[in-house]
mmCIF file of C-alpha atoms and ligand atoms in Angstrom:
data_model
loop_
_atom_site.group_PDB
_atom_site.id
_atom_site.type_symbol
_atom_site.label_atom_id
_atom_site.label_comp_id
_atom_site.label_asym_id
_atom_site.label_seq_id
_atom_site.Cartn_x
_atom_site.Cartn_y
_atom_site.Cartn_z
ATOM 1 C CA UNK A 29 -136.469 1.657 141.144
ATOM 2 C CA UNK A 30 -137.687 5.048 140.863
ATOM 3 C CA UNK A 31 -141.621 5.330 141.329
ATOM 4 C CA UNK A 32 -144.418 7.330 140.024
ATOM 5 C CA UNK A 33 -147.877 8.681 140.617
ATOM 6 C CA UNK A 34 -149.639 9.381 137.638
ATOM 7 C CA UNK A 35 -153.530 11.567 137.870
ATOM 8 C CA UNK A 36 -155.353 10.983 134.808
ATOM 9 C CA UNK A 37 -154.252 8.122 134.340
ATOM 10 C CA UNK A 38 -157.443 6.731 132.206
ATOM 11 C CA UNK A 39 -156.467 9.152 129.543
ATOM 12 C CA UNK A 40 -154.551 9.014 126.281
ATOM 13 C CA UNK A 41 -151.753 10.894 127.849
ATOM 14 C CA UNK A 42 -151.881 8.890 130.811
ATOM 15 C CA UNK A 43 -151.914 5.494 129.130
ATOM 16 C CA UNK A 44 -148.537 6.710 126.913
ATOM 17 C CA UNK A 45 -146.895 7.828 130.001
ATOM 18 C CA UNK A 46 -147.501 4.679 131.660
ATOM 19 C CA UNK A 47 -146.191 2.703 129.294
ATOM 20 C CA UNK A 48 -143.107 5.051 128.523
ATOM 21 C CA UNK A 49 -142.405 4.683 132.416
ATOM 22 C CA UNK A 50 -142.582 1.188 133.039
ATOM 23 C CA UNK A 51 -140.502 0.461 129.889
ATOM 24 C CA UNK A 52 -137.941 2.964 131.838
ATOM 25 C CA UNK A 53 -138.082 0.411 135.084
ATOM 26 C CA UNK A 54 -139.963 3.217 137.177
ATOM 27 C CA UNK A 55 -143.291 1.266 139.445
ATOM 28 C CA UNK A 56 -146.015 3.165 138.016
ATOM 29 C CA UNK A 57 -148.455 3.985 140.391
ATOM 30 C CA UNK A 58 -152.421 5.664 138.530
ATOM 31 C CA UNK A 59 -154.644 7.603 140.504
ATOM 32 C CA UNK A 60 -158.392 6.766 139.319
ATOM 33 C CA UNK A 61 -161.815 8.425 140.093
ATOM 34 C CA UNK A 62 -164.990 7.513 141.482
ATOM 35 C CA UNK A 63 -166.567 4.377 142.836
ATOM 36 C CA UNK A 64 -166.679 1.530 139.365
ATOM 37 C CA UNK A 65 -164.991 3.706 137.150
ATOM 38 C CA UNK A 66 -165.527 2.042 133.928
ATOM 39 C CA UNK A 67 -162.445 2.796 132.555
ATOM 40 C CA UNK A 68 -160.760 0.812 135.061
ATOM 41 C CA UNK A 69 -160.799 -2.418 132.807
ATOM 42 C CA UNK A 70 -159.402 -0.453 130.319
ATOM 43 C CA UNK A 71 -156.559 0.627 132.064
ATOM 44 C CA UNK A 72 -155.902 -2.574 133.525
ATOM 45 C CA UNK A 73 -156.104 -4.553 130.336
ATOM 46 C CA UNK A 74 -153.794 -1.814 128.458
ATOM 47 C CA UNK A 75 -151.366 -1.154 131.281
ATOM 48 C CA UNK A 76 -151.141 -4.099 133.663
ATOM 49 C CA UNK A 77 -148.053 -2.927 135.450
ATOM 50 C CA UNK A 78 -149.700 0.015 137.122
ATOM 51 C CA UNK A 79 -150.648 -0.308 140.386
ATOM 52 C CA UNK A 80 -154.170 1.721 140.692
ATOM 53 C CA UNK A 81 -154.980 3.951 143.850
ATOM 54 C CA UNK A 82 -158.391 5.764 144.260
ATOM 55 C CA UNK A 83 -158.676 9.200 144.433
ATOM 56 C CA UNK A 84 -159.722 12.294 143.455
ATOM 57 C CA UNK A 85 -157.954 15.775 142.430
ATOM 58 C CA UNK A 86 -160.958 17.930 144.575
ATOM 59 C CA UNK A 87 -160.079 15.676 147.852
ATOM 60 C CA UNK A 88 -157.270 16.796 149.118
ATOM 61 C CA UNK A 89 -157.160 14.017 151.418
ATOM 62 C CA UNK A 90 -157.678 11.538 149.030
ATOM 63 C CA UNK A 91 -154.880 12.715 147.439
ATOM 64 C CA UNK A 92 -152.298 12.607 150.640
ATOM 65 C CA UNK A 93 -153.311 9.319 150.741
ATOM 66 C CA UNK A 94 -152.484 8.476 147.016
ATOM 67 C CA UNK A 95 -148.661 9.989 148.011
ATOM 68 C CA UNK A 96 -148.159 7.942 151.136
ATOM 69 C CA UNK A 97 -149.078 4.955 149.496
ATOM 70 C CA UNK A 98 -147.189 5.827 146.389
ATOM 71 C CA UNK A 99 -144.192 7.080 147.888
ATOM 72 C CA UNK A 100 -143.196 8.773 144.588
ATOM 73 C CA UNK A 101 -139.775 10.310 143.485
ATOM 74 C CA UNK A 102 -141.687 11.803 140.301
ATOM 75 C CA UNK A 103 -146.108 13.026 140.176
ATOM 76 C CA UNK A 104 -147.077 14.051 137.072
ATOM 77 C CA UNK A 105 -150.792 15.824 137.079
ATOM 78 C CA UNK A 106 -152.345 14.771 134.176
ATOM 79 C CA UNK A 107 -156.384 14.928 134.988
ATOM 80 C CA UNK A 108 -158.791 17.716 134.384
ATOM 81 C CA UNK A 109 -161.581 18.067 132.920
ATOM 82 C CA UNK A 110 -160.412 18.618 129.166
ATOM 83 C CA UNK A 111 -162.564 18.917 126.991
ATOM 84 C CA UNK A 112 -163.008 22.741 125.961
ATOM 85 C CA UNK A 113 -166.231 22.956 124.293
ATOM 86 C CA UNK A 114 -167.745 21.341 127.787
ATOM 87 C CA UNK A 115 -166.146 23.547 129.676
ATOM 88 C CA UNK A 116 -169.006 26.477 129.309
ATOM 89 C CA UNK A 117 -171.542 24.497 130.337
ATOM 90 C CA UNK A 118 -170.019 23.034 133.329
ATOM 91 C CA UNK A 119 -167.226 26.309 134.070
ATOM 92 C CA UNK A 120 -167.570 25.748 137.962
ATOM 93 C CA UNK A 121 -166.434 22.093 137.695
ATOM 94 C CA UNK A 122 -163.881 22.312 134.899
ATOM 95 C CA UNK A 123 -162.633 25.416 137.615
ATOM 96 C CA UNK A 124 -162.760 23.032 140.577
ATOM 97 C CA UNK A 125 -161.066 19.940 138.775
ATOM 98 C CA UNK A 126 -158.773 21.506 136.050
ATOM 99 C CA UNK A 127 -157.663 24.720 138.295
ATOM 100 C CA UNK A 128 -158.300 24.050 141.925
ATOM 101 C CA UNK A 129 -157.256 20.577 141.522
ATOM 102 C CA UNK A 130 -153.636 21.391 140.260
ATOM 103 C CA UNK A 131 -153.124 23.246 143.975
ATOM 104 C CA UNK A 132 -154.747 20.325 145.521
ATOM 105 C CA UNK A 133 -151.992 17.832 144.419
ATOM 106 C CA UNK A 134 -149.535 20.733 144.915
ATOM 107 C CA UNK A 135 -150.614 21.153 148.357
ATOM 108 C CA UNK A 136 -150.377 17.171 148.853
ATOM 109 C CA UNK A 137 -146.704 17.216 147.175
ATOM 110 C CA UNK A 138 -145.851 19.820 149.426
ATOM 111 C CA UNK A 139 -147.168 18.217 153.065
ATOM 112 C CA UNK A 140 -145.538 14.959 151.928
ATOM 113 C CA UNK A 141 -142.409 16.076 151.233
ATOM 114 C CA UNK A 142 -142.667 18.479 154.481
ATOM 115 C CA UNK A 143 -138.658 17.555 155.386
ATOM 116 C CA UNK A 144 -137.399 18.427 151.634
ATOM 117 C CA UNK A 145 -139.017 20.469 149.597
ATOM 118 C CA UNK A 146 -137.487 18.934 146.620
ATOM 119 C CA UNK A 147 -137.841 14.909 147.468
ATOM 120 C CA UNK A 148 -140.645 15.337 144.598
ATOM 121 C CA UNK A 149 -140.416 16.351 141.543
ATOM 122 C CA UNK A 150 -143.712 17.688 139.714
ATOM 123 C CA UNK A 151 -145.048 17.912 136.169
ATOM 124 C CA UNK A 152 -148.226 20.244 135.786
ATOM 125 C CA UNK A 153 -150.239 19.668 131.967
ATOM 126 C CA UNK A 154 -150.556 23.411 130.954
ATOM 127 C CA UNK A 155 -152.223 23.624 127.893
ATOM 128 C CA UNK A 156 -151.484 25.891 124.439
ATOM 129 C CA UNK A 157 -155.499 26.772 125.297
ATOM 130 C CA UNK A 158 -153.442 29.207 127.742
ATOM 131 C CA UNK A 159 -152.572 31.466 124.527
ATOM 132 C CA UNK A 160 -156.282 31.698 123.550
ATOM 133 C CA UNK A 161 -156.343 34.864 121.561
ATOM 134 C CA UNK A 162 -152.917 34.748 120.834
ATOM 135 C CA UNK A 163 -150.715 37.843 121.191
ATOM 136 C CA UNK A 164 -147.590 36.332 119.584
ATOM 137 C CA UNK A 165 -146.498 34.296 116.903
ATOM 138 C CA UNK A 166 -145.826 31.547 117.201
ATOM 139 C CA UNK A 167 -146.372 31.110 121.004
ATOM 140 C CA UNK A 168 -143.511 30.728 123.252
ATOM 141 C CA UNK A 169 -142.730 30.188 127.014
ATOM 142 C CA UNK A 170 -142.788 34.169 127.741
ATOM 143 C CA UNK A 171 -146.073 34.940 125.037
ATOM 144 C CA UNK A 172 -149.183 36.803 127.328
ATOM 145 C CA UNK A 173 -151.509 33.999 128.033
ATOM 146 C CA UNK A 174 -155.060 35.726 126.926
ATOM 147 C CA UNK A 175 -157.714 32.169 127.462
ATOM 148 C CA UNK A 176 -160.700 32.131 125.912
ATOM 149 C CA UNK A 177 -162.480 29.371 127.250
ATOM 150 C CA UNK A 178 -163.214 28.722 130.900
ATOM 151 C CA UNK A 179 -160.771 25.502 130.691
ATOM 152 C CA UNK A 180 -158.520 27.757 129.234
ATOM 153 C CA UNK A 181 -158.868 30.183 132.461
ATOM 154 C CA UNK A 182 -158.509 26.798 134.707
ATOM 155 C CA UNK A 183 -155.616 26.081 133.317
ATOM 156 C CA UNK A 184 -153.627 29.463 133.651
ATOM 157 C CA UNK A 185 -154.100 28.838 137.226
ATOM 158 C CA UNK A 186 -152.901 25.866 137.057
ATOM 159 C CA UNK A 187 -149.581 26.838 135.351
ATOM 160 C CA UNK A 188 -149.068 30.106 137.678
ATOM 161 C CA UNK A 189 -149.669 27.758 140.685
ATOM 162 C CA UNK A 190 -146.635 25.505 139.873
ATOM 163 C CA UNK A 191 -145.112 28.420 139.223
ATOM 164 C CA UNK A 192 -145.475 29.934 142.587
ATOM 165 C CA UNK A 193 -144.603 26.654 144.239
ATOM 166 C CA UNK A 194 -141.730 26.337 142.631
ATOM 167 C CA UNK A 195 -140.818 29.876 143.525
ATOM 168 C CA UNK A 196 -142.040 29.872 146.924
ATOM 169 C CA UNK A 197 -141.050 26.606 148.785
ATOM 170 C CA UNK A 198 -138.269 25.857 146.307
ATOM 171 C CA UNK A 199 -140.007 22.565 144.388
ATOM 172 C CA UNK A 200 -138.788 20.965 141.482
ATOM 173 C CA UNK A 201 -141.739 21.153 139.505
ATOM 174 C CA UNK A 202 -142.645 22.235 135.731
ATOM 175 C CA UNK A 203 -145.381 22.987 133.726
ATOM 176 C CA UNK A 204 -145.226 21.645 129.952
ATOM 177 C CA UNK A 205 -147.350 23.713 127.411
ATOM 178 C CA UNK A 206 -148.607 21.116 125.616
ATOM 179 C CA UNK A 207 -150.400 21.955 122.235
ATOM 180 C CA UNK A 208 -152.747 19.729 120.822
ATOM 181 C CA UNK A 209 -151.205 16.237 121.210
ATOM 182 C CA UNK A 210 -153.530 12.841 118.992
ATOM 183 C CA UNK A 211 -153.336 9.224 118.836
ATOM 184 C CA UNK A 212 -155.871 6.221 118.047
ATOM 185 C CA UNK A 213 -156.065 6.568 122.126
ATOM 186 C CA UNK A 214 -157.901 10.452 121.665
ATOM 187 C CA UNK A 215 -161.161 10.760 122.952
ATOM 188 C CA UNK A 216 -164.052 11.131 119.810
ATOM 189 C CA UNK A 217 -165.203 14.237 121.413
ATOM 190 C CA UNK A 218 -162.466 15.887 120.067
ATOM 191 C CA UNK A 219 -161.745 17.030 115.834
ATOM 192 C CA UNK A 220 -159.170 14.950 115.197
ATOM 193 C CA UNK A 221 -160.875 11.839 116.409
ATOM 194 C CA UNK A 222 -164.027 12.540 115.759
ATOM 195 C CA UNK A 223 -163.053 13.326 111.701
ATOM 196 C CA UNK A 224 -160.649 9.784 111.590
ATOM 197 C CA UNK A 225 -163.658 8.074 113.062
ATOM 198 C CA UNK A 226 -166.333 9.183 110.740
ATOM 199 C CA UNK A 227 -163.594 9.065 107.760
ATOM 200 C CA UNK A 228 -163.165 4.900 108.695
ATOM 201 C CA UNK A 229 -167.321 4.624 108.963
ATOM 202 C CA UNK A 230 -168.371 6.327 105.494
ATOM 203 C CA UNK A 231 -165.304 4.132 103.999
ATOM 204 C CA UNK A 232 -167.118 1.083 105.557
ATOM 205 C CA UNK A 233 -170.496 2.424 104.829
ATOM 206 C CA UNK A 234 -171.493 2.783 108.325
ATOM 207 C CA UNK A 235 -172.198 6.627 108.115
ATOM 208 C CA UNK A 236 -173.176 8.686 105.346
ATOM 209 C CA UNK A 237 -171.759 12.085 106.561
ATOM 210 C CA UNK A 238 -169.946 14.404 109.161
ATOM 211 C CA UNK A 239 -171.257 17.437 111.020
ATOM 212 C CA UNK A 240 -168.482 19.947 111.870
ATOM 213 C CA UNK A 241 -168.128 23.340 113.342
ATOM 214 C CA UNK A 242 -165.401 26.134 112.651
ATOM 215 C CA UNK A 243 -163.547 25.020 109.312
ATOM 216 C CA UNK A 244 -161.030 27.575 109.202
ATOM 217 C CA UNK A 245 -159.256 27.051 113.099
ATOM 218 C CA UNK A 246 -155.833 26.138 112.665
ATOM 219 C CA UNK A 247 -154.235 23.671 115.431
ATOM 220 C CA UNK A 248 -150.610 22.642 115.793
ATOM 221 C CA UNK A 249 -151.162 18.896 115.994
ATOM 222 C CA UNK A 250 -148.403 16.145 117.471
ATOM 223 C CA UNK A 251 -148.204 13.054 118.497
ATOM 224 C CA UNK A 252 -149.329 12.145 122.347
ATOM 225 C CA UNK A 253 -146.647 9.130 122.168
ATOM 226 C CA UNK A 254 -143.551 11.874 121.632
ATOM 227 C CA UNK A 255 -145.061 14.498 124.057
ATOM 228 C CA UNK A 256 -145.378 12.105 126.965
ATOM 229 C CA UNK A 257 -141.640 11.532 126.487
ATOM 230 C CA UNK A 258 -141.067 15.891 126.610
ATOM 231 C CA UNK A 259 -142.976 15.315 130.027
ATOM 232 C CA UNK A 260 -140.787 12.796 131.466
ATOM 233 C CA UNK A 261 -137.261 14.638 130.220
ATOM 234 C CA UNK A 262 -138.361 17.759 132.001
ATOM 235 C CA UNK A 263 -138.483 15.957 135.180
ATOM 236 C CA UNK A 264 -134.957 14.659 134.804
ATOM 237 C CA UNK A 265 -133.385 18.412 134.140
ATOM 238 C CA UNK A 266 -131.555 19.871 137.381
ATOM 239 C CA UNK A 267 -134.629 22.551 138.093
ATOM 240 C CA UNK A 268 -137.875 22.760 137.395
ATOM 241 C CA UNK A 269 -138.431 24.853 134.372
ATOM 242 C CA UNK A 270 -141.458 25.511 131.617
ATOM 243 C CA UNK A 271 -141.512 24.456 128.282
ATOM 244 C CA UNK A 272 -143.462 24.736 125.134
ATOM 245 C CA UNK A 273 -143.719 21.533 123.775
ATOM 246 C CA UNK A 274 -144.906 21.563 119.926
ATOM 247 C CA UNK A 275 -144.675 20.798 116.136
ATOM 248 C CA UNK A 276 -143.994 24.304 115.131
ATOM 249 C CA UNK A 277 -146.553 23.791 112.251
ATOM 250 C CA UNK A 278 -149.663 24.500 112.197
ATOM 251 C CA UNK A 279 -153.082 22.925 109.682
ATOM 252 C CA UNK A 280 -156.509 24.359 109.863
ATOM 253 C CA UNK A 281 -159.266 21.746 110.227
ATOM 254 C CA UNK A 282 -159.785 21.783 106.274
ATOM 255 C CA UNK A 283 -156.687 20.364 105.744
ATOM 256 C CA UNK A 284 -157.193 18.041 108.273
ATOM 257 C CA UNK A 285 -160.445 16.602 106.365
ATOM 258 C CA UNK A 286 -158.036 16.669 102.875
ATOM 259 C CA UNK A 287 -155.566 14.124 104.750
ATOM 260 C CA UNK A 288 -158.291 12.427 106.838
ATOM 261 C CA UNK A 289 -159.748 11.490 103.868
ATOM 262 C CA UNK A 290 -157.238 11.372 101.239
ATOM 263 C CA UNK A 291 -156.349 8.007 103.372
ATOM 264 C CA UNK A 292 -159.613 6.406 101.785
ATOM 265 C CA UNK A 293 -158.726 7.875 98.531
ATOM 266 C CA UNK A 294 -161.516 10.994 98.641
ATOM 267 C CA UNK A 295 -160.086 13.853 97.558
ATOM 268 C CA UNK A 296 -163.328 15.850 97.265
ATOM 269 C CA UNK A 297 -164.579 15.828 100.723
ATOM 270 C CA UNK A 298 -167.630 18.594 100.624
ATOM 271 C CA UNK A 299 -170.459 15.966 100.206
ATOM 272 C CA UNK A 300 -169.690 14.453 103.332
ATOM 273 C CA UNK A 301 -169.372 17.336 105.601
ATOM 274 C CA UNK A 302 -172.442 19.242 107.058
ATOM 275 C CA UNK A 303 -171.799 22.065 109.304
ATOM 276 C CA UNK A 304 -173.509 23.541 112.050
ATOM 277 C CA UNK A 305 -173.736 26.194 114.727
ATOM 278 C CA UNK A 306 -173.880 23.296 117.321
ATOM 279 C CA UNK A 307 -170.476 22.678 117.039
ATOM 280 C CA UNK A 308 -169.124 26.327 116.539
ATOM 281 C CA UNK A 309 -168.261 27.579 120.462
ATOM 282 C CA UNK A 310 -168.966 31.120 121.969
ATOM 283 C CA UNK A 311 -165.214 32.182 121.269
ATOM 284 C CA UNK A 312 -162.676 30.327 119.095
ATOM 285 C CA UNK A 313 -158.865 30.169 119.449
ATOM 286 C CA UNK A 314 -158.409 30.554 115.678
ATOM 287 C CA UNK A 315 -154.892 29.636 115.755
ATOM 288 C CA UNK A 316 -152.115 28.071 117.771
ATOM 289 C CA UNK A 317 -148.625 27.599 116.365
ATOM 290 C CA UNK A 318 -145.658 27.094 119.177
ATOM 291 C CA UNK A 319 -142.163 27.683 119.435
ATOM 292 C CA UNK A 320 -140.297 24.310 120.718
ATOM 293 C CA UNK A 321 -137.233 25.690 120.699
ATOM 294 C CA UNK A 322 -136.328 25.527 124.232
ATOM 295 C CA UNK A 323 -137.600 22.038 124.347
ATOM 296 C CA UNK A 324 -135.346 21.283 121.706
ATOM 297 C CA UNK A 325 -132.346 22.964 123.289
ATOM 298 C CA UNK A 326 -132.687 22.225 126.815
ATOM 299 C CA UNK A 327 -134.179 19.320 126.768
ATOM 300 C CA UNK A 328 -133.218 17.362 123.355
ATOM 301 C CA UNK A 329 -136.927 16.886 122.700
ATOM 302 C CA UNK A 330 -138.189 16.729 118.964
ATOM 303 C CA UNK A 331 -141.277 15.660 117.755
ATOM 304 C CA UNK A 332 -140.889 12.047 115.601
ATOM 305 C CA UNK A 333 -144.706 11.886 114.126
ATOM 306 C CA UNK A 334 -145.489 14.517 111.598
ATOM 307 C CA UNK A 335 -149.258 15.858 110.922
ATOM 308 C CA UNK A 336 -149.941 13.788 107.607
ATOM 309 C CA UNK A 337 -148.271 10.063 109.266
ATOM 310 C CA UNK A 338 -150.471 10.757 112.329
ATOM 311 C CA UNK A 339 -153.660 11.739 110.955
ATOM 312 C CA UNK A 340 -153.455 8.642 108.526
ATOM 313 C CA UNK A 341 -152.533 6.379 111.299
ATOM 314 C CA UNK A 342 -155.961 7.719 113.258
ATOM 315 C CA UNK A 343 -157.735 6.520 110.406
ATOM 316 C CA UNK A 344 -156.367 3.273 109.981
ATOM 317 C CA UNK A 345 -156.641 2.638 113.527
ATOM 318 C CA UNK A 346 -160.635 3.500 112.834
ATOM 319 C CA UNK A 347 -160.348 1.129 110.233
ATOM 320 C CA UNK A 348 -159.900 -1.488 112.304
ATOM 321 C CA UNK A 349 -161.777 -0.687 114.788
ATOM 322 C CA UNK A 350 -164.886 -0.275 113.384
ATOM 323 C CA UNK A 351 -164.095 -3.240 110.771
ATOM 324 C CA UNK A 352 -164.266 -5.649 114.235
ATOM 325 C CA UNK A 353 -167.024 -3.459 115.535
ATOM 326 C CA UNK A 354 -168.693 -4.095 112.645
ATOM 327 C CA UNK A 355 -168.179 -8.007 112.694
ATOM 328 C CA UNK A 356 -166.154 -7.453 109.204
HETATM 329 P P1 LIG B 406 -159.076 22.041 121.476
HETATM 330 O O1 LIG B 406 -158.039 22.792 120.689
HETATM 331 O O2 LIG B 406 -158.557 21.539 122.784
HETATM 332 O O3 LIG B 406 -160.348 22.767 121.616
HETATM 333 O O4 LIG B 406 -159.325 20.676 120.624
HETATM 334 P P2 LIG B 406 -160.558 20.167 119.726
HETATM 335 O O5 LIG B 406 -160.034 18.987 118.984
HETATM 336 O O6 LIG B 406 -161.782 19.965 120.541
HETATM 337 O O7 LIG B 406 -160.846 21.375 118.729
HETATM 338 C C1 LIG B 406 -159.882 21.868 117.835
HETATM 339 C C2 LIG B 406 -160.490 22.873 116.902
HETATM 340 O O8 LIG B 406 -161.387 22.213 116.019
HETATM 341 C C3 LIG B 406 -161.315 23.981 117.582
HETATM 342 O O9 LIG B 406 -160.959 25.212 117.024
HETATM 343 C C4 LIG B 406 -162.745 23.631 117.226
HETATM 344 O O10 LIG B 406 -163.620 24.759 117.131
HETATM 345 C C5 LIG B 406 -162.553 23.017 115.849
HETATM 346 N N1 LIG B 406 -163.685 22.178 115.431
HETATM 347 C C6 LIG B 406 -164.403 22.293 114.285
HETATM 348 N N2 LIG B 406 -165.374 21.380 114.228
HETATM 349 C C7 LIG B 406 -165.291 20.649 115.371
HETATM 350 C C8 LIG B 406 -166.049 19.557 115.897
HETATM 351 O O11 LIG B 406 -166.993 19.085 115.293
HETATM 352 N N3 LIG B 406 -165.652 19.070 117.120
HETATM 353 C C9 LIG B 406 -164.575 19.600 117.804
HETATM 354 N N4 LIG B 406 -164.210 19.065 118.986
HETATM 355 N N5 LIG B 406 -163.864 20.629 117.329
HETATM 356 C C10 LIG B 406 -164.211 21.150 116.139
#
């Protein structure tokens, strides 16, 4: 049975991966934070296979215990601190957890597997952030990364440090340039959750409105469930390699509020959505479109979900959710 350590592991991505892992046969093993993390139910209840280990990504110790334990063929570095807008106000943290942590569990890959460098392989979750102020389109593997955000910074280092790893003791590890990747699992801090959430209230009557921030940014939204399944593929190619791992479309949030709610039959949104400078952030990526060729290629990856069946899913999903919430 092969075996894995997942970080992150409370997240949407790391609740997909989980599943798509034990389904495989692998033991899943889920590194989780803090003394009563409440998310620990959760991930019990949604993932009961997965063996949970304490630890945390800015304790490098913590973490060589996680890989003894673990014993892992594959570690796949899924927690930061992700949330962009937050990332301002807390830049030395996001830094510590989101950058410094990636060389953390690099470091602890690397003293584990002291007798071969390649007895682990290891997937890093760069970010299409990266491209910030983009200087191509659409953004490939080679495109100048030019972050605008302080997570966006964090993450740079993150991707160059499995980068050097991989050049300089010979690992098998990749990074995967993930663009924006949703599901009903998506935290409601961020725009596409946040929208299908407030869609599914004012439907139920729960919420009269929705305050917003920039309109006009244009994202290039997937799935989470097909990009965990990118993550695992790159780990089962000969050498460690980056990839840009995307739609190759790209929406701006308007037309996310058209689909959003065209699902509860509005098609004249304005009177429900406010906006204000709270939400607008002190510089925007305006657009991200990426190139998944090489993902494609190399790796036979393609995206299943398309923008309009996975918004409208979101919503339905908030449907339900705040129907039994609701006691409807
Ligand atoms: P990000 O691409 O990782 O920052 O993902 P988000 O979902 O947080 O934001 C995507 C885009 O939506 C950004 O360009 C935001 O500025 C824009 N946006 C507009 N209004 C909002 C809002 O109310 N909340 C969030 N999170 N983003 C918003």
């Amino acid at each position: 049975m092969p075996r894995a350590l997942i970080t992150g592991i409370t997240g949407q991505d790391g609740l997909y991966l989980a599943e798509l892992l034990l389904s495989k046969g692998y033991d899943v093993f889920g590194l989780i934070r803090g003394q009563n993390n409440p998310k620990r139910e959760m991930v019990r209840r949604t993932v009961p296979g997965v063996e949970l280990l304490t630890g945390d990504l800015t304790d490098l110790s913590s973490l060589l215990r996680a890989m003894e334990a673990a014993r892992p063929d594959e570690v796949y570095n899924l927690g930061a601190i992700s949330f962009v807008a937050y990332s301002w106000e807390n830049a030395m943290l996001t830094t510590d957890v989101t950058g410094k942590g990636v060389l953390n569990i690099l470091e602890a890959v690397r003293l584990y597997s002291h007798d071969d460098p390649r007895k682990v392989r290891f997937y890093q979750a760069s970010s299409s952030e990266m491209f910030g102020k983009v200087q191509e389109v659409p953004q490939r593997e080679s495109t100048l990364l030019w972050p605008r955000s302080p997570y966006g910074v964090a993450k740079v280092f993150g991707h160059y440090m499995t980068i050097n790893y991989r050049e300089s003791y010979g690992m098998h590890a990749s990074s995967g340039i993930l663009f924006n990747h949703e599901s009903p699992r998506r935290g409601p801090e961020f725009v596409t959750r946040k929208v299908s959430r407030a869609v599914a209230r004012i439907e139920l009557g729960l919420q009269d409105e929705i305050v917003m921030g920039n309109l006009d940014a244009k994202r290039d939204w997937g799935y989470a469930g097909d990009y965990v399944e990118a993550m695992w593929r790159m780990l089962q190619q000969d050498e460690g390699d980056d990839y840009v791992v995307a739609t190759g479309e790209t929406h701006s949030i308007r037309e996310l509020l058209d689909v959003a709610f065209g699902a509860i039959g509005v098609s004249d949104w304005s009177g429900y959505v406010k906006q204000d400078p709270r939400f607008m952030r002190p510089a925007e990526v305006e657009l991200l479109i990426g190139d998944p060729s090489k993902a494609r290629t190399v790796l036979g990856w393609e995206p299943k979900v398309g923008f309009e069946q996975l918004v409208t899913m979101m919503v339905e999903n908030d449907l339900e959710e705040q129907r039994a919430l609701a006691g409807r």
